PDB file of C-alpha atoms in Angstrom:
ATOM      1  CA  UNK A   1       5.429   3.580 -17.406  1.00  0.00           C
ATOM      2  CA  UNK A   2       8.798   4.482 -16.512  1.00  0.00           C
ATOM      3  CA  UNK A   3       8.492   7.228 -13.412  1.00  0.00           C
ATOM      4  CA  UNK A   4      10.601   9.350 -16.160  1.00  0.00           C
ATOM      5  CA  UNK A   5       6.941   9.508 -18.074  1.00  0.00           C
ATOM      6  CA  UNK A   6       3.937   9.011 -14.533  1.00  0.00           C
ATOM      7  CA  UNK A   7       4.545  12.737 -14.259  1.00  0.00           C
ATOM      8  CA  UNK A   8       0.793  13.947 -13.555  1.00  0.00           C
ATOM      9  CA  UNK A   9      -1.968  11.530 -12.216  1.00  0.00           C
ATOM     10  CA  UNK A  10      -5.771  11.688 -12.022  1.00  0.00           C
ATOM     11  CA  UNK A  11      -7.449  10.854  -8.977  1.00  0.00           C
ATOM     12  CA  UNK A  12     -11.029  10.746  -9.568  1.00  0.00           C
ATOM     13  CA  UNK A  13     -12.546  10.240  -6.050  1.00  0.00           C
ATOM     14  CA  UNK A  14     -11.690  11.948  -2.596  1.00  0.00           C
ATOM     15  CA  UNK A  15     -12.956   8.530  -1.235  1.00  0.00           C
ATOM     16  CA  UNK A  16     -11.108   6.197   1.239  1.00  0.00           C
ATOM     17  CA  UNK A  17      -9.445   4.217  -2.303  1.00  0.00           C
ATOM     18  CA  UNK A  18      -8.542   7.457  -3.799  1.00  0.00           C
ATOM     19  CA  UNK A  19      -6.985   9.466  -0.692  1.00  0.00           C
ATOM     20  CA  UNK A  20      -4.861   5.816  -0.086  1.00  0.00           C
ATOM     21  CA  UNK A  21      -3.679   5.641  -3.306  1.00  0.00           C
ATOM     22  CA  UNK A  22      -2.861   9.074  -3.313  1.00  0.00           C
ATOM     23  CA  UNK A  23      -0.816   8.456  -0.173  1.00  0.00           C
ATOM     24  CA  UNK A  24       0.957   5.704  -1.488  1.00  0.00           C
ATOM     25  CA  UNK A  25       2.247   6.359  -4.608  1.00  0.00           C
ATOM     26  CA  UNK A  26       4.009  10.042  -2.697  1.00  0.00           C
ATOM     27  CA  UNK A  27       4.761   6.880   0.474  1.00  0.00           C
ATOM     28  CA  UNK A  28       6.297   4.503  -1.934  1.00  0.00           C
ATOM     29  CA  UNK A  29       7.909   5.886  -4.610  1.00  0.00           C
ATOM     30  CA  UNK A  30      10.644   7.496  -2.841  1.00  0.00           C
ATOM     31  CA  UNK A  31      12.044   4.302  -0.799  1.00  0.00           C
ATOM     32  CA  UNK A  32      12.342   2.792  -4.003  1.00  0.00           C
ATOM     33  CA  UNK A  33      14.349   5.811  -5.512  1.00  0.00           C
ATOM     34  CA  UNK A  34      11.550   6.786  -7.706  1.00  0.00           C
ATOM     35  CA  UNK A  35      10.028  10.374  -8.224  1.00  0.00           C
ATOM     36  CA  UNK A  36       6.825  10.336  -6.939  1.00  0.00           C
ATOM     37  CA  UNK A  37       3.871  12.126 -10.131  1.00  0.00           C
ATOM     38  CA  UNK A  38       1.736  15.001  -9.530  1.00  0.00           C
ATOM     39  CA  UNK A  39      -1.385  14.320  -7.941  1.00  0.00           C
ATOM     40  CA  UNK A  40      -4.879  15.867  -8.526  1.00  0.00           C
ATOM     41  CA  UNK A  41      -7.677  14.635  -6.968  1.00  0.00           C
ATOM     42  CA  UNK A  42     -11.361  15.055  -7.590  1.00  0.00           C
ATOM     43  CA  UNK A  43     -13.926  15.423  -5.163  1.00  0.00           C
ATOM     44  CA  UNK A  44     -17.293  16.154  -6.464  1.00  0.00           C
ATOM     45  CA  UNK A  45     -18.577  16.159  -2.722  1.00  0.00           C
ATOM     46  CA  UNK A  46     -17.754  20.020  -1.841  1.00  0.00           C
ATOM     47  CA  UNK A  47     -16.412  20.174   1.592  1.00  0.00           C
ATOM     48  CA  UNK A  48     -14.704  17.786   3.489  1.00  0.00           C
ATOM     49  CA  UNK A  49     -17.492  17.169   5.816  1.00  0.00           C
ATOM     50  CA  UNK A  50     -19.782  16.822   3.472  1.00  0.00           C
ATOM     51  CA  UNK A  51     -19.535  13.408   4.197  1.00  0.00           C
ATOM     52  CA  UNK A  52     -19.632  12.967   8.326  1.00  0.00           C
ATOM     53  CA  UNK A  53     -23.733  11.421   7.773  1.00  0.00           C
ATOM     54  CA  UNK A  54     -21.914   8.095   6.452  1.00  0.00           C
ATOM     55  CA  UNK A  55     -21.446   7.511   9.613  1.00  0.00           C
ATOM     56  CA  UNK A  56     -21.420   3.347   8.794  1.00  0.00           C
ATOM     57  CA  UNK A  57     -18.249   1.496  10.506  1.00  0.00           C
ATOM     58  CA  UNK A  58     -16.266  -0.627   8.363  1.00  0.00           C
ATOM     59  CA  UNK A  59     -13.621  -3.708   9.756  1.00  0.00           C
ATOM     60  CA  UNK A  60     -10.196  -2.850   9.483  1.00  0.00           C
ATOM     61  CA  UNK A  61      -8.443  -6.445   9.311  1.00  0.00           C
ATOM     62  CA  UNK A  62      -4.786  -7.574   8.993  1.00  0.00           C
ATOM     63  CA  UNK A  63      -5.707 -11.116   8.299  1.00  0.00           C
ATOM     64  CA  UNK A  64      -3.959 -12.511   4.907  1.00  0.00           C
ATOM     65  CA  UNK A  65      -7.812 -12.271   2.884  1.00  0.00           C
ATOM     66  CA  UNK A  66      -8.043  -9.172   3.967  1.00  0.00           C
ATOM     67  CA  UNK A  67      -4.955  -6.986   4.702  1.00  0.00           C
ATOM     68  CA  UNK A  68      -5.702  -3.516   5.508  1.00  0.00           C
ATOM     69  CA  UNK A  69      -3.885  -3.349   8.151  1.00  0.00           C
ATOM     70  CA  UNK A  70      -0.587  -4.584   6.370  1.00  0.00           C
ATOM     71  CA  UNK A  71      -1.846  -1.792   3.656  1.00  0.00           C
ATOM     72  CA  UNK A  72      -1.864   0.842   6.308  1.00  0.00           C
ATOM     73  CA  UNK A  73       0.991  -0.280   7.980  1.00  0.00           C
ATOM     74  CA  UNK A  74       3.445   0.074   4.470  1.00  0.00           C
ATOM     75  CA  UNK A  75       2.072   3.480   3.372  1.00  0.00           C
ATOM     76  CA  UNK A  76       2.760   4.805   6.926  1.00  0.00           C
ATOM     77  CA  UNK A  77       3.267   3.269  10.156  1.00  0.00           C
ATOM     78  CA  UNK A  78       2.824   6.755  12.227  1.00  0.00           C
ATOM     79  CA  UNK A  79      -0.436   7.398  10.242  1.00  0.00           C
ATOM     80  CA  UNK A  80      -1.364   3.669  10.765  1.00  0.00           C
ATOM     81  CA  UNK A  81      -0.878   4.212  14.388  1.00  0.00           C
ATOM     82  CA  UNK A  82      -3.070   7.136  14.402  1.00  0.00           C
ATOM     83  CA  UNK A  83      -5.868   5.635  13.287  1.00  0.00           C
ATOM     84  CA  UNK A  84      -5.757   2.668  15.234  1.00  0.00           C
ATOM     85  CA  UNK A  85      -5.899   5.209  17.903  1.00  0.00           C
ATOM     86  CA  UNK A  86      -9.224   6.455  16.546  1.00  0.00           C
ATOM     87  CA  UNK A  87     -10.647   2.694  16.222  1.00  0.00           C
ATOM     88  CA  UNK A  88     -14.544   1.713  17.932  1.00  0.00           C
ATOM     89  CA  UNK A  89     -14.579  -0.301  21.412  1.00  0.00           C
ATOM     90  CA  UNK A  90     -13.620  -3.930  20.648  1.00  0.00           C
ATOM     91  CA  UNK A  91     -13.605  -5.377  23.529  1.00  0.00           C
ATOM     92  CA  UNK A  92     -12.546  -9.420  22.855  1.00  0.00           C
ATOM     93  CA  UNK A  93     -12.412  -9.123  18.712  1.00  0.00           C
ATOM     94  CA  UNK A  94     -15.138 -12.179  18.726  1.00  0.00           C
ATOM     95  CA  UNK A  95     -18.212 -11.253  16.533  1.00  0.00           C
ATOM     96  CA  UNK A  96     -21.663 -12.872  18.053  1.00  0.00           C
ATOM     97  CA  UNK A  97     -24.541 -14.059  16.743  1.00  0.00           C
ATOM     98  CA  UNK A  98     -28.059 -14.845  17.596  1.00  0.00           C
ATOM     99  CA  UNK A  99     -30.085 -16.363  14.894  1.00  0.00           C
ATOM    100  CA  UNK A 100     -34.488 -15.507  14.757  1.00  0.00           C
ATOM    101  CA  UNK A 101     -34.835 -12.847  17.362  1.00  0.00           C
ATOM    102  CA  UNK A 102     -36.231  -9.612  17.338  1.00  0.00           C
ATOM    103  CA  UNK A 103     -35.060  -6.349  17.265  1.00  0.00           C
ATOM    104  CA  UNK A 104     -34.106  -5.422  20.752  1.00  0.00           C
ATOM    105  CA  UNK A 105     -30.933  -4.520  22.810  1.00  0.00           C
ATOM    106  CA  UNK A 106     -31.439  -7.599  24.885  1.00  0.00           C
ATOM    107  CA  UNK A 107     -29.915 -10.642  22.942  1.00  0.00           C
ATOM    108  CA  UNK A 108     -27.794 -13.552  24.214  1.00  0.00           C
ATOM    109  CA  UNK A 109     -25.428 -15.109  21.927  1.00  0.00           C
ATOM    110  CA  UNK A 110     -25.924 -17.992  20.977  1.00  0.00           C
ATOM    111  CA  UNK A 111     -22.472 -18.542  18.984  1.00  0.00           C
ATOM    112  CA  UNK A 112     -18.963 -16.576  19.043  1.00  0.00           C
ATOM    113  CA  UNK A 113     -17.303 -16.299  15.998  1.00  0.00           C
ATOM    114  CA  UNK A 114     -13.289 -15.954  17.206  1.00  0.00           C
ATOM    115  CA  UNK A 115     -10.643 -13.971  15.202  1.00  0.00           C
ATOM    116  CA  UNK A 116      -7.160 -15.112  16.415  1.00  0.00           C
ATOM    117  CA  UNK A 117      -5.465 -13.182  18.887  1.00  0.00           C
ATOM    118  CA  UNK A 118      -2.030 -12.313  16.598  1.00  0.00           C
ATOM    119  CA  UNK A 119      -4.787  -9.905  13.639  1.00  0.00           C
ATOM    120  CA  UNK A 120      -4.494  -6.677  14.615  1.00  0.00           C
ATOM    121  CA  UNK A 121      -8.093  -6.368  13.253  1.00  0.00           C
ATOM    122  CA  UNK A 122     -10.664  -3.861  14.258  1.00  0.00           C
ATOM    123  CA  UNK A 123     -13.507  -1.626  13.464  1.00  0.00           C
ATOM    124  CA  UNK A 124     -13.581   2.402  12.380  1.00  0.00           C
ATOM    125  CA  UNK A 125     -15.717   4.576  11.444  1.00  0.00           C
ATOM    126  CA  UNK A 126     -15.592   5.007   7.959  1.00  0.00           C
ATOM    127  CA  UNK A 127     -15.622   9.031   8.018  1.00  0.00           C
ATOM    128  CA  UNK A 128     -13.223   8.991  10.676  1.00  0.00           C
ATOM    129  CA  UNK A 129     -11.147   7.031   8.631  1.00  0.00           C
ATOM    130  CA  UNK A 130     -11.636   9.561   5.219  1.00  0.00           C
ATOM    131  CA  UNK A 131     -10.935  12.504   7.704  1.00  0.00           C
ATOM    132  CA  UNK A 132      -7.998  11.176   8.894  1.00  0.00           C
ATOM    133  CA  UNK A 133      -6.736  10.164   5.466  1.00  0.00           C
ATOM    134  CA  UNK A 134      -7.073  14.322   4.552  1.00  0.00           C
ATOM    135  CA  UNK A 135      -4.871  15.068   6.556  1.00  0.00           C
ATOM    136  CA  UNK A 136      -2.271  13.730   5.956  1.00  0.00           C
ATOM    137  CA  UNK A 137      -3.053  14.994   1.946  1.00  0.00           C
ATOM    138  CA  UNK A 138      -2.025  18.850   4.007  1.00  0.00           C
ATOM    139  CA  UNK A 139       1.842  17.238   4.593  1.00  0.00           C
ATOM    140  CA  UNK A 140       2.458  17.274   1.266  1.00  0.00           C
ATOM    141  CA  UNK A 141       2.391  20.693  -1.053  1.00  0.00           C
ATOM    142  CA  UNK A 142       0.015  21.112  -3.562  1.00  0.00           C
ATOM    143  CA  UNK A 143       2.617  20.999  -5.450  1.00  0.00           C
ATOM    144  CA  UNK A 144       3.121  17.523  -4.622  1.00  0.00           C
ATOM    145  CA  UNK A 145      -0.758  16.663  -3.784  1.00  0.00           C
ATOM    146  CA  UNK A 146      -3.983  18.882  -4.976  1.00  0.00           C
ATOM    147  CA  UNK A 147      -7.411  17.553  -3.645  1.00  0.00           C
ATOM    148  CA  UNK A 148      -9.936  19.717  -5.604  1.00  0.00           C
ATOM    149  CA  UNK A 149     -13.444  19.548  -3.138  1.00  0.00           C
ATOM    150  CA  UNK A 150     -16.637  20.486  -5.596  1.00  0.00           C
ATOM    151  CA  UNK A 151     -15.308  19.076  -8.385  1.00  0.00           C
ATOM    152  CA  UNK A 152     -17.827  16.627 -10.461  1.00  0.00           C
ATOM    153  CA  UNK A 153     -15.424  14.560 -13.425  1.00  0.00           C
ATOM    154  CA  UNK A 154     -17.843  13.228 -15.542  1.00  0.00           C
ATOM    155  CA  UNK A 155     -16.121  12.173 -19.123  1.00  0.00           C
ATOM    156  CA  UNK A 156     -12.255  10.882 -20.040  1.00  0.00           C
ATOM    157  CA  UNK A 157     -10.989   9.986 -23.234  1.00  0.00           C
ATOM    158  CA  UNK A 158      -7.378   8.816 -24.065  1.00  0.00           C
ATOM    159  CA  UNK A 159      -5.369  10.610 -26.968  1.00  0.00           C
ATOM    160  CA  UNK A 160      -3.115   8.515 -28.679  1.00  0.00           C
ATOM    161  CA  UNK A 161      -1.497  10.639 -30.064  1.00  0.00           C
ATOM    162  CA  UNK A 162      -0.446  12.888 -27.045  1.00  0.00           C
ATOM    163  CA  UNK A 163      -0.641   8.919 -24.846  1.00  0.00           C
ATOM    164  CA  UNK A 164      -2.630  11.474 -22.814  1.00  0.00           C
ATOM    165  CA  UNK A 165      -5.916  10.606 -20.332  1.00  0.00           C
ATOM    166  CA  UNK A 166      -8.665  14.146 -21.552  1.00  0.00           C
ATOM    167  CA  UNK A 167     -11.149  14.642 -18.719  1.00  0.00           C
ATOM    168  CA  UNK A 168     -13.833  17.176 -18.325  1.00  0.00           C
ATOM    169  CA  UNK A 169     -15.985  18.517 -15.405  1.00  0.00           C
ATOM    170  CA  UNK A 170     -19.173  18.933 -14.458  1.00  0.00           C
ATOM    171  CA  UNK A 171     -18.231  22.807 -14.673  1.00  0.00           C
ATOM    172  CA  UNK A 172     -16.000  22.858 -17.516  1.00  0.00           C
ATOM    173  CA  UNK A 173     -12.898  22.310 -16.921  1.00  0.00           C
ATOM    174  CA  UNK A 174     -10.568  20.459 -18.694  1.00  0.00           C
ATOM    175  CA  UNK A 175      -6.783  18.410 -18.002  1.00  0.00           C
ATOM    176  CA  UNK A 176      -5.388  16.148 -18.883  1.00  0.00           C
ATOM    177  CA  UNK A 177      -2.814  13.085 -17.054  1.00  0.00           C
ATOM    178  CA  UNK A 178      -0.082  10.921 -17.798  1.00  0.00           C
ATOM    179  CA  UNK A 179      -2.818   8.360 -15.503  1.00  0.00           C
ATOM    180  CA  UNK A 180      -6.479   8.138 -14.973  1.00  0.00           C
ATOM    181  CA  UNK A 181      -7.458   6.346 -11.982  1.00  0.00           C
ATOM    182  CA  UNK A 182     -11.047   5.692 -11.764  1.00  0.00           C
ATOM    183  CA  UNK A 183     -12.404   5.933  -7.348  1.00  0.00           C
ATOM    184  CA  UNK A 184     -15.534   7.720  -7.930  1.00  0.00           C
ATOM    185  CA  UNK A 185     -17.556   4.629  -6.261  1.00  0.00           C
ATOM    186  CA  UNK A 186     -20.662   2.788  -7.391  1.00  0.00           C
ATOM    187  CA  UNK A 187     -22.767   5.610  -8.578  1.00  0.00           C
ATOM    188  CA  UNK A 188     -19.218   7.087 -11.447  1.00  0.00           C
ATOM    189  CA  UNK A 189     -20.019   9.059 -13.925  1.00  0.00           C
ATOM    190  CA  UNK A 190     -16.509   8.503 -15.603  1.00  0.00           C
ATOM    191  CA  UNK A 191     -17.602   4.969 -15.856  1.00  0.00           C
ATOM    192  CA  UNK A 192     -21.118   5.671 -17.029  1.00  0.00           C
ATOM    193  CA  UNK A 193     -19.050   7.789 -19.638  1.00  0.00           C
ATOM    194  CA  UNK A 194     -16.547   4.986 -20.732  1.00  0.00           C
ATOM    195  CA  UNK A 195     -18.717   2.248 -19.767  1.00  0.00           C
ATOM    196  CA  UNK A 196     -22.258   2.940 -20.955  1.00  0.00           C
ATOM    197  CA  UNK A 197     -23.929  -0.622 -21.124  1.00  0.00           C
ATOM    198  CA  UNK A 198     -22.732  -1.899 -17.472  1.00  0.00           C
ATOM    199  CA  UNK A 199     -25.828  -0.994 -15.211  1.00  0.00           C
ATOM    200  CA  UNK A 200     -26.643  -1.327 -11.432  1.00  0.00           C
ATOM    201  CA  UNK A 201     -28.637  -4.100 -11.306  1.00  0.00           C
ATOM    202  CA  UNK A 202     -31.723  -4.723  -8.249  1.00  0.00           C
ATOM    203  CA  UNK A 203     -30.041  -7.240  -6.348  1.00  0.00           C
ATOM    204  CA  UNK A 204     -33.669  -7.685  -4.392  1.00  0.00           C
ATOM    205  CA  UNK A 205     -32.173  -7.100  -1.226  1.00  0.00           C
ATOM    206  CA  UNK A 206     -32.859  -4.005   1.262  1.00  0.00           C
ATOM    207  CA  UNK A 207     -31.181  -2.508   3.980  1.00  0.00           C
ATOM    208  CA  UNK A 208     -31.933   0.121   6.087  1.00  0.00           C
ATOM    209  CA  UNK A 209     -29.695   1.835   8.491  1.00  0.00           C
ATOM    210  CA  UNK A 210     -28.995   4.318  10.300  1.00  0.00           C
ATOM    211  CA  UNK A 211     -26.912   5.466  13.467  1.00  0.00           C
ATOM    212  CA  UNK A 212     -27.606   6.281  17.012  1.00  0.00           C
ATOM    213  CA  UNK A 213     -26.676   8.643  19.639  1.00  0.00           C
ATOM    214  CA  UNK A 214     -27.361   7.609  22.906  1.00  0.00           C
ATOM    215  CA  UNK A 215     -27.831  10.523  25.438  1.00  0.00           C
ATOM    216  CA  UNK A 216     -25.326  11.579  28.402  1.00  0.00           C
ATOM    217  CA  UNK A 217     -26.000   8.917  31.650  1.00  0.00           C
ATOM    218  CA  UNK A 218     -26.039   6.383  29.140  1.00  0.00           C
ATOM    219  CA  UNK A 219     -24.171   2.904  28.284  1.00  0.00           C
ATOM    220  CA  UNK A 220     -24.021   1.437  24.911  1.00  0.00           C
ATOM    221  CA  UNK A 221     -26.357  -1.948  24.125  1.00  0.00           C
ATOM    222  CA  UNK A 222     -24.743  -4.567  26.529  1.00  0.00           C
ATOM    223  CA  UNK A 223     -24.152  -6.842  23.325  1.00  0.00           C
ATOM    224  CA  UNK A 224     -21.873  -4.642  20.946  1.00  0.00           C
ATOM    225  CA  UNK A 225     -20.384  -3.623  23.756  1.00  0.00           C
ATOM    226  CA  UNK A 226     -17.611  -6.308  23.204  1.00  0.00           C
ATOM    227  CA  UNK A 227     -18.024  -6.635  20.196  1.00  0.00           C
ATOM    228  CA  UNK A 228     -20.595  -6.147  16.585  1.00  0.00           C
ATOM    229  CA  UNK A 229     -23.167  -8.295  16.973  1.00  0.00           C
ATOM    230  CA  UNK A 230     -24.791 -10.165  13.403  1.00  0.00           C
ATOM    231  CA  UNK A 231     -28.517 -11.507  13.735  1.00  0.00           C
ATOM    232  CA  UNK A 232     -30.257 -13.846  11.108  1.00  0.00           C
ATOM    233  CA  UNK A 233     -34.580 -14.570  10.971  1.00  0.00           C
ATOM    234  CA  UNK A 234     -35.592 -17.740   9.427  1.00  0.00           C
ATOM    235  CA  UNK A 235     -37.241 -15.148   7.568  1.00  0.00           C
ATOM    236  CA  UNK A 236     -33.491 -14.733   6.295  1.00  0.00           C
ATOM    237  CA  UNK A 237     -33.965 -11.097   7.717  1.00  0.00           C
ATOM    238  CA  UNK A 238     -31.204  -9.914   8.744  1.00  0.00           C
ATOM    239  CA  UNK A 239     -29.269  -7.666  11.195  1.00  0.00           C
ATOM    240  CA  UNK A 240     -25.930  -6.085  11.936  1.00  0.00           C
ATOM    241  CA  UNK A 241     -24.493  -3.486  15.390  1.00  0.00           C
ATOM    242  CA  UNK A 242     -21.210  -2.215  16.082  1.00  0.00           C
ATOM    243  CA  UNK A 243     -20.225   0.640  17.814  1.00  0.00           C
ATOM    244  CA  UNK A 244     -18.749   3.989  15.872  1.00  0.00           C
ATOM    245  CA  UNK A 245     -17.265   5.466  19.931  1.00  0.00           C
ATOM    246  CA  UNK A 246     -18.310   5.519  23.908  1.00  0.00           C
ATOM    247  CA  UNK A 247     -21.180   6.959  21.888  1.00  0.00           C
ATOM    248  CA  UNK A 248     -22.891   6.380  18.821  1.00  0.00           C
ATOM    249  CA  UNK A 249     -23.179   3.109  17.524  1.00  0.00           C
ATOM    250  CA  UNK A 250     -23.798   2.036  13.965  1.00  0.00           C
ATOM    251  CA  UNK A 251     -26.608  -0.411  12.808  1.00  0.00           C
ATOM    252  CA  UNK A 252     -28.474  -2.049  10.270  1.00  0.00           C
ATOM    253  CA  UNK A 253     -32.041  -3.915   9.007  1.00  0.00           C
ATOM    254  CA  UNK A 254     -31.428  -6.258   6.026  1.00  0.00           C
ATOM    255  CA  UNK A 255     -33.927  -7.736   4.046  1.00  0.00           C
ATOM    256  CA  UNK A 256     -35.780  -9.427   0.864  1.00  0.00           C
ATOM    257  CA  UNK A 257     -37.242  -7.452  -1.965  1.00  0.00           C
ATOM    258  CA  UNK A 258     -38.859  -7.581  -5.285  1.00  0.00           C
ATOM    259  CA  UNK A 259     -38.539  -3.895  -5.564  1.00  0.00           C
ATOM    260  CA  UNK A 260     -36.556  -1.253  -5.357  1.00  0.00           C
ATOM    261  CA  UNK A 261     -37.599   2.344  -2.753  1.00  0.00           C
ATOM    262  CA  UNK A 262     -35.611   4.907  -2.491  1.00  0.00           C
ATOM    263  CA  UNK A 263     -33.708   5.572   0.270  1.00  0.00           C
ATOM    264  CA  UNK A 264     -35.707   7.125   3.027  1.00  0.00           C
ATOM    265  CA  UNK A 265     -33.853   9.764   4.835  1.00  0.00           C
ATOM    266  CA  UNK A 266     -30.287   9.399   2.926  1.00  0.00           C
ATOM    267  CA  UNK A 267     -27.648  11.067   5.154  1.00  0.00           C
ATOM    268  CA  UNK A 268     -29.988  13.770   7.515  1.00  0.00           C
ATOM    269  CA  UNK A 269     -30.550  13.591  11.349  1.00  0.00           C
ATOM    270  CA  UNK A 270     -34.377  11.990  11.546  1.00  0.00           C
ATOM    271  CA  UNK A 271     -37.106  14.249  12.850  1.00  0.00           C
ATOM    272  CA  UNK A 272     -39.012  11.984  15.582  1.00  0.00           C
ATOM    273  CA  UNK A 273     -41.985  11.454  13.886  1.00  0.00           C
ATOM    274  CA  UNK A 274     -39.299  10.023  11.434  1.00  0.00           C
ATOM    275  CA  UNK A 275     -37.454   7.871  13.844  1.00  0.00           C
ATOM    276  CA  UNK A 276     -40.667   6.269  14.850  1.00  0.00           C
ATOM    277  CA  UNK A 277     -41.933   5.860  11.667  1.00  0.00           C
ATOM    278  CA  UNK A 278     -38.236   4.270  11.454  1.00  0.00           C
ATOM    279  CA  UNK A 279     -37.918   1.765  14.646  1.00  0.00           C
ATOM    280  CA  UNK A 280     -42.120   0.618  13.969  1.00  0.00           C
ATOM    281  CA  UNK A 281     -40.851  -0.714  10.082  1.00  0.00           C
ATOM    282  CA  UNK A 282     -37.383  -2.466  11.483  1.00  0.00           C
ATOM    283  CA  UNK A 283     -39.689  -3.719  14.215  1.00  0.00           C
ATOM    284  CA  UNK A 284     -42.529  -5.471  11.514  1.00  0.00           C
ATOM    285  CA  UNK A 285     -39.876  -6.393   9.356  1.00  0.00           C
ATOM    286  CA  UNK A 286     -37.786  -8.472  12.538  1.00  0.00           C
TER     287      UNK A 286
END
C-alpha cells in the first residue's frame, strides 16, 4: 500500500503497542520522505491515569531477542533517554534465582544469571512507560494523532467497494479508515467480533501479584535492591520480585491449578484485612 493511499489509520487500544505504533508512523515516515497518515487511537479506559494500578514492571531488553531498546531509539532518541531515566533501580543487572524457599525477604540467591555488560537493558513500571508515551503524543496536533479516551470499539468490517475498514464504537459512533490496527489486549472486543471462534483457554496456572509501597524510613528488601528475584519451589510454585522505584516493588506468586478463579482485588488498594488475607494465602501456597 503506498503512502498516498494510506491517509487514515485507526488504532484500537491506547496501550503500549498502540501508542508506540502511532509514534512510529509520525517519526519514521518523514525520514523516508513519506507523509505519515492521520491516526485515530480509540482507548476504552476513561482517563490516562486509570491504569496506574497496573503497577507491574517490564523489562526493556537490548539483546537480539528483545530488541526493545533498539526500537525505542529508532522511534526517537530523546524519547528513549527520557524513558531510560525512569528505570527502576537496577544494580548490577543480574537476575538472582533462589530455589525451594518460603516467602520472606531474607533470601540469599543460589544462582545468578549474568547479562552482558554491553546490553542496555532495564526495567520500568508499565504505567510510567505508558504515561510517557501518552505525553509524547501531545507533541503532535490532533489533526495528526488523536487519542480518544472512553472510546470502546466493538466491531470492525471491511467495505470492499470503498476499500475501507468501518469501525463501530459502543456508544454508537462510527468511523472508517484505510488501515485498522487492533491492539486492545487479551480481551479484545474487535477480535471477539471478527474471530468469534477463537477463545482464551485457561492454562491451569494462576498468578497472585501485587505492588507493595514501603513506609518512610524503610528500605527495599535487600535481595531486590540490585536485581529482580526469581524463585522456584520443589512443587512448581514460582515467585518474582522486582523494584518499581525507590519506594515500591512488585511481587507475585504463580501456582498450578485445575480450576479458574476471579481476581480477588483487581486494581484496588487493599484494606488491612485484605492484605492479611492475601499474604496468608501466599504463605500457605509457598
